[in-house]
XYZ file of C-alpha atoms in Angstrom:
529
model
C 112.282 -22.829 56.544
C 109.737 -20.670 58.324
C 108.707 -19.305 55.109
C 108.272 -22.789 53.568
C 106.142 -23.837 56.516
C 103.758 -21.083 56.150
C 103.383 -21.719 52.258
C 102.733 -25.181 52.974
C 99.829 -24.050 55.512
C 98.184 -21.700 53.096
C 98.255 -24.310 50.277
C 96.405 -26.594 52.716
C 93.749 -24.020 53.790
C 93.125 -23.010 50.032
C 92.506 -26.625 49.178
C 90.142 -27.161 52.410
C 88.094 -24.139 50.964
C 88.094 -25.457 47.623
C 86.713 -28.869 48.665
C 83.975 -27.295 50.763
C 82.905 -24.928 48.130
C 82.593 -27.824 45.610
C 80.626 -29.762 48.218
C 78.271 -26.712 48.715
C 77.289 -26.521 45.108
C 76.378 -30.245 45.015
C 74.399 -30.412 48.360
C 70.557 -30.289 47.473
C 68.059 -28.364 50.169
C 66.197 -31.247 52.077
C 62.884 -29.566 51.526
C 61.085 -27.096 49.201
C 57.813 -25.107 49.342
C 56.474 -25.702 45.786
C 55.134 -22.118 45.107
C 55.768 -22.729 41.356
C 52.817 -25.061 41.067
C 50.279 -22.461 42.473
C 47.742 -21.336 39.983
C 45.671 -18.712 41.540
C 47.797 -15.540 40.807
C 45.209 -13.007 40.284
C 42.507 -11.575 42.992
C 39.809 -9.116 42.716
C 39.913 -5.653 44.709
C 37.700 -5.573 47.602
C 36.858 -9.427 47.696
C 38.540 -11.847 50.181
C 41.450 -13.339 48.422
C 42.269 -17.084 49.869
C 45.640 -17.976 49.216
C 46.608 -21.295 47.939
C 48.530 -23.509 50.004
C 51.721 -25.278 48.159
C 52.836 -28.655 48.801
C 56.116 -29.328 50.662
C 58.655 -31.329 48.354
C 61.645 -33.328 49.575
C 64.885 -32.958 47.767
C 64.048 -35.584 45.303
C 60.888 -33.511 44.395
C 58.399 -35.989 46.187
C 55.352 -34.580 48.332
C 56.055 -34.719 52.131
C 53.567 -34.748 55.183
C 54.799 -31.351 56.038
C 52.278 -28.632 55.640
C 52.836 -25.087 54.469
C 50.908 -22.047 55.763
C 50.874 -18.408 55.019
C 53.352 -16.398 57.198
C 52.554 -12.786 55.836
C 51.132 -10.771 53.165
C 52.484 -7.382 52.084
C 50.623 -4.915 49.846
C 52.092 -3.023 46.909
C 53.203 -0.135 49.128
C 54.740 -2.371 51.580
C 52.091 -2.644 54.171
C 51.529 -5.655 56.068
C 47.792 -6.996 55.991
C 45.834 -9.049 58.586
C 45.652 -12.476 57.551
C 43.431 -15.218 58.782
C 44.031 -19.046 57.800
C 45.259 -17.746 54.451
C 42.434 -15.204 53.799
C 42.989 -11.427 53.513
C 41.121 -8.593 52.093
C 42.978 -6.649 49.624
C 42.312 -2.761 49.495
C 44.528 -1.655 46.723
C 45.305 -2.419 43.376
C 48.821 -3.964 42.464
C 51.260 -6.607 43.345
C 51.160 -8.449 46.596
C 53.602 -10.733 48.288
C 52.690 -13.702 50.100
C 55.433 -15.437 52.251
C 54.720 -19.101 53.197
C 56.330 -21.013 55.870
C 56.482 -24.882 57.448
C 56.424 -24.428 60.987
C 58.225 -27.717 61.682
C 61.071 -26.752 59.801
C 62.959 -23.817 60.801
C 64.071 -21.171 58.384
C 62.049 -22.785 55.600
C 60.041 -19.678 53.714
C 59.029 -18.973 50.309
C 57.500 -16.000 48.553
C 54.883 -15.746 45.945
C 53.894 -12.429 44.177
C 50.143 -12.126 42.954
C 48.204 -9.351 41.417
C 45.219 -7.595 42.598
C 42.833 -6.109 39.991
C 39.493 -4.038 40.033
C 37.704 -5.512 36.850
C 34.191 -4.421 37.995
C 32.342 -1.320 36.705
C 31.418 1.577 39.194
C 27.682 1.647 40.166
C 25.867 4.802 38.975
C 23.740 6.862 41.164
C 21.674 9.710 40.214
C 22.327 12.520 42.422
C 19.983 15.195 40.591
C 17.957 14.601 37.283
C 15.158 16.471 35.816
C 12.558 13.796 34.973
C 9.294 16.000 34.000
C 9.494 19.184 31.981
C 7.265 21.607 30.281
C 7.936 22.666 26.570
C 10.630 25.048 25.978
C 11.984 24.699 29.536
C 15.779 24.875 30.167
C 17.149 21.803 31.821
C 20.404 21.252 33.671
C 22.161 17.990 32.940
C 22.016 15.208 35.237
C 24.564 14.593 38.051
C 25.822 11.345 39.384
C 27.953 9.741 42.111
C 29.662 6.514 41.465
C 30.328 3.659 44.049
C 33.569 1.611 43.211
C 36.287 -0.111 44.866
C 39.152 1.795 43.254
C 37.187 4.916 43.262
C 35.101 6.825 40.595
C 36.478 9.087 38.234
C 33.469 11.400 37.272
C 35.773 13.700 35.453
C 35.846 11.264 32.233
C 32.140 10.708 32.580
C 30.233 11.678 29.412
C 26.562 12.536 29.307
C 24.373 12.949 26.023
C 20.883 13.791 25.228
C 18.514 12.660 22.590
C 15.358 14.114 21.766
C 11.988 12.139 20.939
C 13.202 11.818 17.498
C 16.705 10.328 18.269
C 18.492 13.226 17.346
C 21.286 14.606 19.534
C 20.430 17.626 21.572
C 23.013 20.567 21.702
C 24.303 21.320 25.248
C 25.849 24.617 26.226
C 27.305 24.981 29.954
C 25.813 21.894 30.970
C 22.243 23.164 29.969
C 19.896 22.142 27.170
C 16.302 23.211 25.928
C 13.656 20.968 25.331
C 11.813 21.975 22.109
C 9.683 18.817 21.462
C 7.064 17.024 23.616
C 7.915 13.663 24.423
C 10.293 11.388 25.904
C 14.027 12.692 25.719
C 16.881 9.998 26.832
C 19.755 10.761 28.928
C 22.858 8.369 28.033
C 25.725 8.526 30.370
C 29.083 6.657 30.310
C 31.085 6.556 33.607
C 34.428 5.309 34.705
C 36.251 4.128 37.744
C 40.037 4.863 38.332
C 40.818 1.340 36.958
C 39.210 2.188 33.483
C 36.107 0.177 34.054
C 33.170 1.667 32.057
C 29.421 1.456 33.278
C 26.557 3.024 31.267
C 23.195 4.168 32.196
C 19.942 5.337 30.519
C 17.530 7.644 32.019
C 14.393 9.568 30.543
C 12.962 13.167 30.666
C 9.139 13.298 30.124
C 8.372 16.701 28.083
C 4.863 17.830 28.130
C 3.043 20.450 26.224
C 0.110 20.898 28.322
C -0.737 24.415 29.786
C 1.245 25.461 32.703
C -1.028 26.111 35.979
C 0.477 28.155 38.493
C 1.149 26.420 41.650
C 0.330 22.875 39.932
C 2.736 20.251 41.758
C 1.062 16.958 39.662
C -1.113 16.973 36.719
C -2.982 14.172 37.516
C -6.211 14.865 36.055
C -4.824 14.058 32.594
C -2.563 11.181 30.836
C 0.602 13.080 31.110
C 0.084 13.133 35.084
C 0.801 9.362 35.164
C 4.379 9.868 33.758
C 4.919 11.962 36.954
C 4.211 9.038 39.248
C 6.129 5.922 39.916
C 5.503 3.100 42.287
C 7.361 3.253 45.643
C 10.287 0.824 45.406
C 9.164 -1.465 48.176
C 5.792 -2.216 46.647
C 6.410 -2.837 43.051
C 4.152 -5.524 41.738
C 1.831 -5.254 44.305
C -0.080 -2.113 42.737
C -0.936 -0.811 39.245
C -1.508 2.531 38.049
C -3.973 3.994 35.184
C -5.499 7.218 34.014
C -9.160 7.425 33.759
C -12.202 9.642 33.561
C -15.024 8.115 35.199
C -14.241 8.838 38.733
C -13.180 12.762 39.063
C -13.627 15.586 41.287
C -15.434 18.732 40.431
C -14.009 20.314 37.125
C -11.044 18.101 36.760
C -10.872 16.199 33.707
C -9.827 12.766 35.297
C -7.950 11.135 38.071
C -4.899 8.783 38.840
C -6.344 5.421 39.581
C -4.103 3.295 41.785
C -5.064 -0.206 42.669
C -4.031 -2.755 45.273
C -3.549 -6.069 43.397
C -1.498 -8.175 45.907
C 0.747 -8.514 48.964
C 0.745 -7.104 52.359
C 2.007 -3.600 52.250
C 0.928 -0.014 51.771
C -0.195 1.514 48.627
C 2.833 4.004 47.732
C 3.425 6.273 44.956
C 6.317 8.670 44.490
C 5.630 11.771 42.423
C 8.249 13.836 40.477
C 6.985 17.558 41.162
C 6.740 20.348 38.408
C 7.055 22.914 41.243
C 10.264 22.504 43.423
C 9.893 25.541 45.660
C 7.274 24.948 48.379
C 8.131 27.730 50.283
C 5.665 29.903 48.054
C 2.844 27.910 49.389
C 1.332 27.553 52.753
C -0.067 24.151 52.049
C -0.165 21.681 49.215
C -3.107 19.279 48.709
C -5.466 17.240 46.471
C -8.692 15.513 46.468
C -8.650 11.779 47.171
C -11.355 9.322 46.529
C -11.228 6.132 48.603
C -13.170 3.438 46.465
C -12.891 0.950 49.246
C -15.478 0.012 51.940
C -13.405 1.030 54.933
C -11.837 4.173 56.050
C -8.114 4.629 55.228
C -5.276 6.730 56.359
C -3.255 8.994 53.582
C 0.028 10.490 54.476
C 3.240 11.626 52.930
C 6.786 10.670 53.808
C 7.987 13.286 56.305
C 11.587 13.369 57.583
C 10.149 14.669 60.954
C 7.062 12.694 61.714
C 6.718 14.126 65.233
C 3.066 13.362 65.399
C 2.172 11.858 61.975
C 0.356 13.350 59.274
C -2.100 10.704 58.355
C -5.698 11.837 57.357
C -8.447 9.409 57.776
C -10.447 9.211 54.281
C -14.021 8.085 54.399
C -15.082 5.103 52.297
C -16.771 5.907 49.043
C -16.107 9.647 49.203
C -13.935 12.452 48.291
C -11.602 13.857 50.884
C -9.143 16.870 50.706
C -5.719 15.884 52.015
C -3.490 18.562 52.639
C 0.038 18.975 54.321
C 2.033 21.763 55.490
C 4.216 23.139 52.423
C 7.096 24.497 54.929
C 7.989 21.271 56.413
C 10.863 19.030 54.943
C 9.608 16.051 52.584
C 11.311 13.019 51.613
C 11.916 10.986 48.444
C 11.272 7.327 47.621
C 14.850 6.710 49.254
C 13.744 8.653 52.344
C 16.245 11.310 52.067
C 15.514 14.676 53.310
C 14.348 17.449 50.775
C 14.206 21.068 52.232
C 11.002 22.713 51.294
C 12.797 25.244 48.888
C 14.178 22.281 46.676
C 11.642 19.586 46.655
C 12.106 16.837 43.874
C 9.664 14.195 44.817
C 6.712 13.689 47.093
C 5.801 10.202 48.632
C 2.291 9.856 49.428
C 1.270 6.411 51.021
C -2.230 4.843 51.834
C -2.778 2.303 54.787
C -5.930 0.527 56.247
C -7.139 1.949 59.500
C -6.253 -1.168 61.232
C -3.139 -2.309 59.487
C 0.203 -1.343 58.135
C -0.963 -2.270 54.710
C -3.684 -1.660 52.589
C -6.150 -4.307 51.493
C -6.374 -6.420 47.995
C -8.782 -5.156 45.385
C -9.132 -1.823 46.534
C -8.730 1.175 44.305
C -7.827 4.786 45.172
C -8.112 7.810 42.976
C -5.852 10.922 43.182
C -6.776 14.486 41.597
C -4.347 17.245 40.768
C -1.759 18.217 43.409
C -1.577 21.880 44.180
C 0.312 24.256 46.179
C -1.885 27.005 47.602
C -2.049 30.002 50.163
C -4.677 30.532 52.624
C -7.104 33.338 52.134
C -6.491 36.263 54.255
C -7.404 36.303 57.893
C -5.020 38.661 59.788
C -5.646 37.077 63.188
C -6.038 33.216 62.237
C -3.009 30.812 62.813
C -4.645 27.786 62.491
C -6.793 27.387 59.492
C -9.473 24.690 60.237
C -11.959 26.811 58.386
C -10.169 26.350 55.380
C -10.160 22.799 53.301
C -6.418 22.519 53.955
C -6.830 22.739 57.578
C -5.906 19.145 57.868
C -2.285 20.449 57.303
C -2.314 21.399 60.874
C -3.703 18.435 62.674
C -1.190 16.585 64.726
C -2.352 12.967 65.644
C -1.688 10.225 68.055
C -2.182 6.492 67.491
C -5.813 6.646 68.982
C -6.676 9.446 66.915
C -5.719 7.746 63.668
C -7.964 4.705 64.511
C -10.974 6.445 66.012
C -11.430 9.944 64.552
C -12.430 11.290 61.144
C -11.455 14.667 59.923
C -13.558 16.296 57.306
C -13.783 19.606 56.118
C -17.201 21.210 55.354
C -18.839 24.520 54.776
C -22.186 24.133 55.872
C -21.621 24.500 59.608
C -19.258 27.441 60.348
C -18.386 30.573 62.391
C -19.709 33.727 61.447
C -17.175 35.421 58.856
C -15.229 31.816 58.262
C -15.139 29.707 55.324
C -15.910 26.575 56.927
C -14.982 24.101 59.761
C -13.289 20.847 60.377
C -15.760 18.090 61.432
C -14.392 15.690 63.925
C -16.255 12.495 63.938
C -15.770 9.763 66.370
C -15.839 6.368 64.223
C -15.489 2.804 65.022
C -12.592 0.986 64.031
C -13.595 -1.850 61.653
C -11.736 -4.559 63.396
C -12.448 -3.710 67.063
C -15.365 -3.857 69.259
C -15.098 -0.765 71.177
C -18.167 1.616 71.327
C -16.618 4.803 72.566
C -13.270 6.793 72.472
C -11.715 9.809 73.640
C -11.526 12.745 71.322
C -8.106 14.377 70.650
C -6.964 17.230 68.550
C -3.491 18.735 68.283
C -3.200 21.944 66.807
C 0.350 22.194 65.399
C 2.260 23.945 62.314
C 0.798 27.264 63.504
C 1.202 29.984 60.785
C 4.076 32.520 61.186
C 3.479 35.562 63.270
C 1.331 33.993 66.109
C 3.880 35.246 68.643
C 2.674 38.830 68.050
C -0.883 38.004 69.218
C -2.352 36.981 72.681
C -5.857 35.835 73.944
C -6.180 33.192 71.499
C -9.573 31.437 70.867
C -11.040 28.637 68.942
C -14.587 28.277 67.713
C -16.103 25.028 68.811
C -19.673 23.755 68.030
C -21.492 20.654 69.792
C -24.358 19.430 67.408
C -25.133 16.481 69.635
C -27.836 15.912 71.849
C -25.627 15.588 75.168
C -23.073 18.015 76.604
C -19.293 17.795 75.753
C -16.415 18.482 78.162
C -13.418 20.167 76.192
C -9.941 20.111 78.205
C -6.882 22.150 77.123
C -3.762 20.428 78.418
C -1.676 23.273 77.912
C -3.374 25.117 80.471
C -5.411 22.449 82.166
C -8.499 24.523 81.485
C -11.779 22.795 81.313
C -15.232 24.002 79.660
C -18.234 22.219 78.832
C -20.251 22.899 75.880
C -24.004 22.163 76.024
C -26.112 20.507 73.374
C -26.365 22.769 70.378
C -24.026 25.300 71.823
C -21.075 26.978 70.042
C -18.354 29.017 71.926
C -15.213 30.812 71.254
C -13.146 28.744 73.694
C -10.256 30.685 75.048
C -6.883 28.620 74.914
C -3.176 28.739 75.859
C -0.395 27.799 73.341
C 1.905 25.719 75.092
C 5.877 26.135 75.104
C 5.744 23.413 72.369
C 4.060 25.956 70.032
C 0.915 23.577 70.010
C -2.554 23.437 71.558
C -3.753 20.080 72.615
C -7.406 19.547 73.305
C -9.379 16.342 74.652
C -13.163 15.771 74.243
C -15.201 13.631 76.531
C -18.310 13.383 78.331
C -18.687 15.581 81.496
C -19.078 13.252 84.691
C -20.511 14.192 87.943
C -17.486 13.441 89.982
C -15.094 15.586 87.775
C -11.910 13.993 86.409
C -11.096 13.236 82.737
C -14.522 12.386 81.793
C -16.287 9.437 79.977
C -15.335 8.489 76.352
C -17.563 9.885 73.687
C -19.800 7.522 71.790
C -19.075 6.777 68.237
C -21.122 8.962 65.959
C -20.412 11.837 68.163
C -19.674 14.867 66.043
C -17.585 18.391 66.810
C -17.102 21.291 64.608
C -13.892 23.299 65.065
C -13.163 26.677 63.252
C -9.896 28.808 63.065
C -7.488 29.408 65.977
C -7.479 33.251 66.067
C -5.913 35.846 68.424
C -5.611 39.515 69.335
C -2.604 41.663 68.421
C -0.599 42.504 71.531
C -0.778 46.234 72.590
């Protein structure tokens, strides 16, 4: 009896489970997040992806007023991403999972998979490339870097060379020899990790001109123009040409740069023919200012402690020089050490502005590296045409002083001297200014010397007061007098001189009238005993 009772109970329970199971299969969910209708299933690597928001349907497939939102996003490696209002930034290629929710319906979620791709080719940047060469030189293949969201694959890159006749050039150990004058072409194909391809085409100018020792730019002949490009910021505001009408000395011509529009400096970038500047004491060139106003000429330097702008007189040739031992910068203002110079930037500005005036023209002669003639005890060479490379200026000196090398007035035994002339700023009304001269970039070895003197001559009809700020010494130079002024080199390895009119009450002294001239020779010392 007991067994029959238990059997009846089991039958009833089984029947109940059967009925419940049948009912569950037939019951449809009340609501559904309709991810099947989403069409945006692919995104781009590194670009913000905005997830589409699906509709919420009822059990009959009709749209409801409920709103779905993004609950989470997981990348291909299972990492959860930051999501703001359905937007997220994918940082890897692969399958991403988006989970949606309806905040007003507890437990209702749905997942959607999307794919993140990289379809954008890499950006090629030249890291090293020879752009100018002499005939029969051996040239190294250029090198590149790649900027890409999925990463560059430089190992897959291929670079080929064609000569001026379009014939492929043989490359051995990443080097080739240029055997024809003219334009060679570099072709490169580079790839990113996703397989996207980018191409680049670059040029190498090969010249059959006679190589001149120490010549950095051959601007006195047509080939030199190929060494020069416009600084990127000034494209369209200037034009360049080679001409032979205006030239210096025995040079055959000069590069002409005209300012034609815009408010900017004149700027040129020169691909140099000599890369090791350590073999030189200075670099320099003759410059003709064909405008009616004085201008400043300077290079881009990575260490512009005091500036290197040299004032060039209007309608005159001026020798512009810089210390070859200092670091220079390229058109992109990146550092170049002096033993591996690739480019040299030269800029021109009006005296009063950060730009050059329209309808002005400037002429550049050959750029050469050189060494000073031997003077054992001389460490600042204002007696030499390149002495301007050892002038450190300040803003006032830019505006009111003009430095010119000349050979008529000089100390006995020296080649020439630096003429300092107080000039009026074209846009100002001042009638006088303080003279200022900073002696820096002293030549190597001066530490072994002492009792330094510098030759100064006063050609004016009035006395001039000279003050050395390093030791606070003062001297008054009478009209027509020349002296060897003893100076102290400061702890900053410089000598700073101020020039004024003497005053009866002492003190700093009055400013010099415009037109005042001062001649300065070399800084010399005596060997320590």
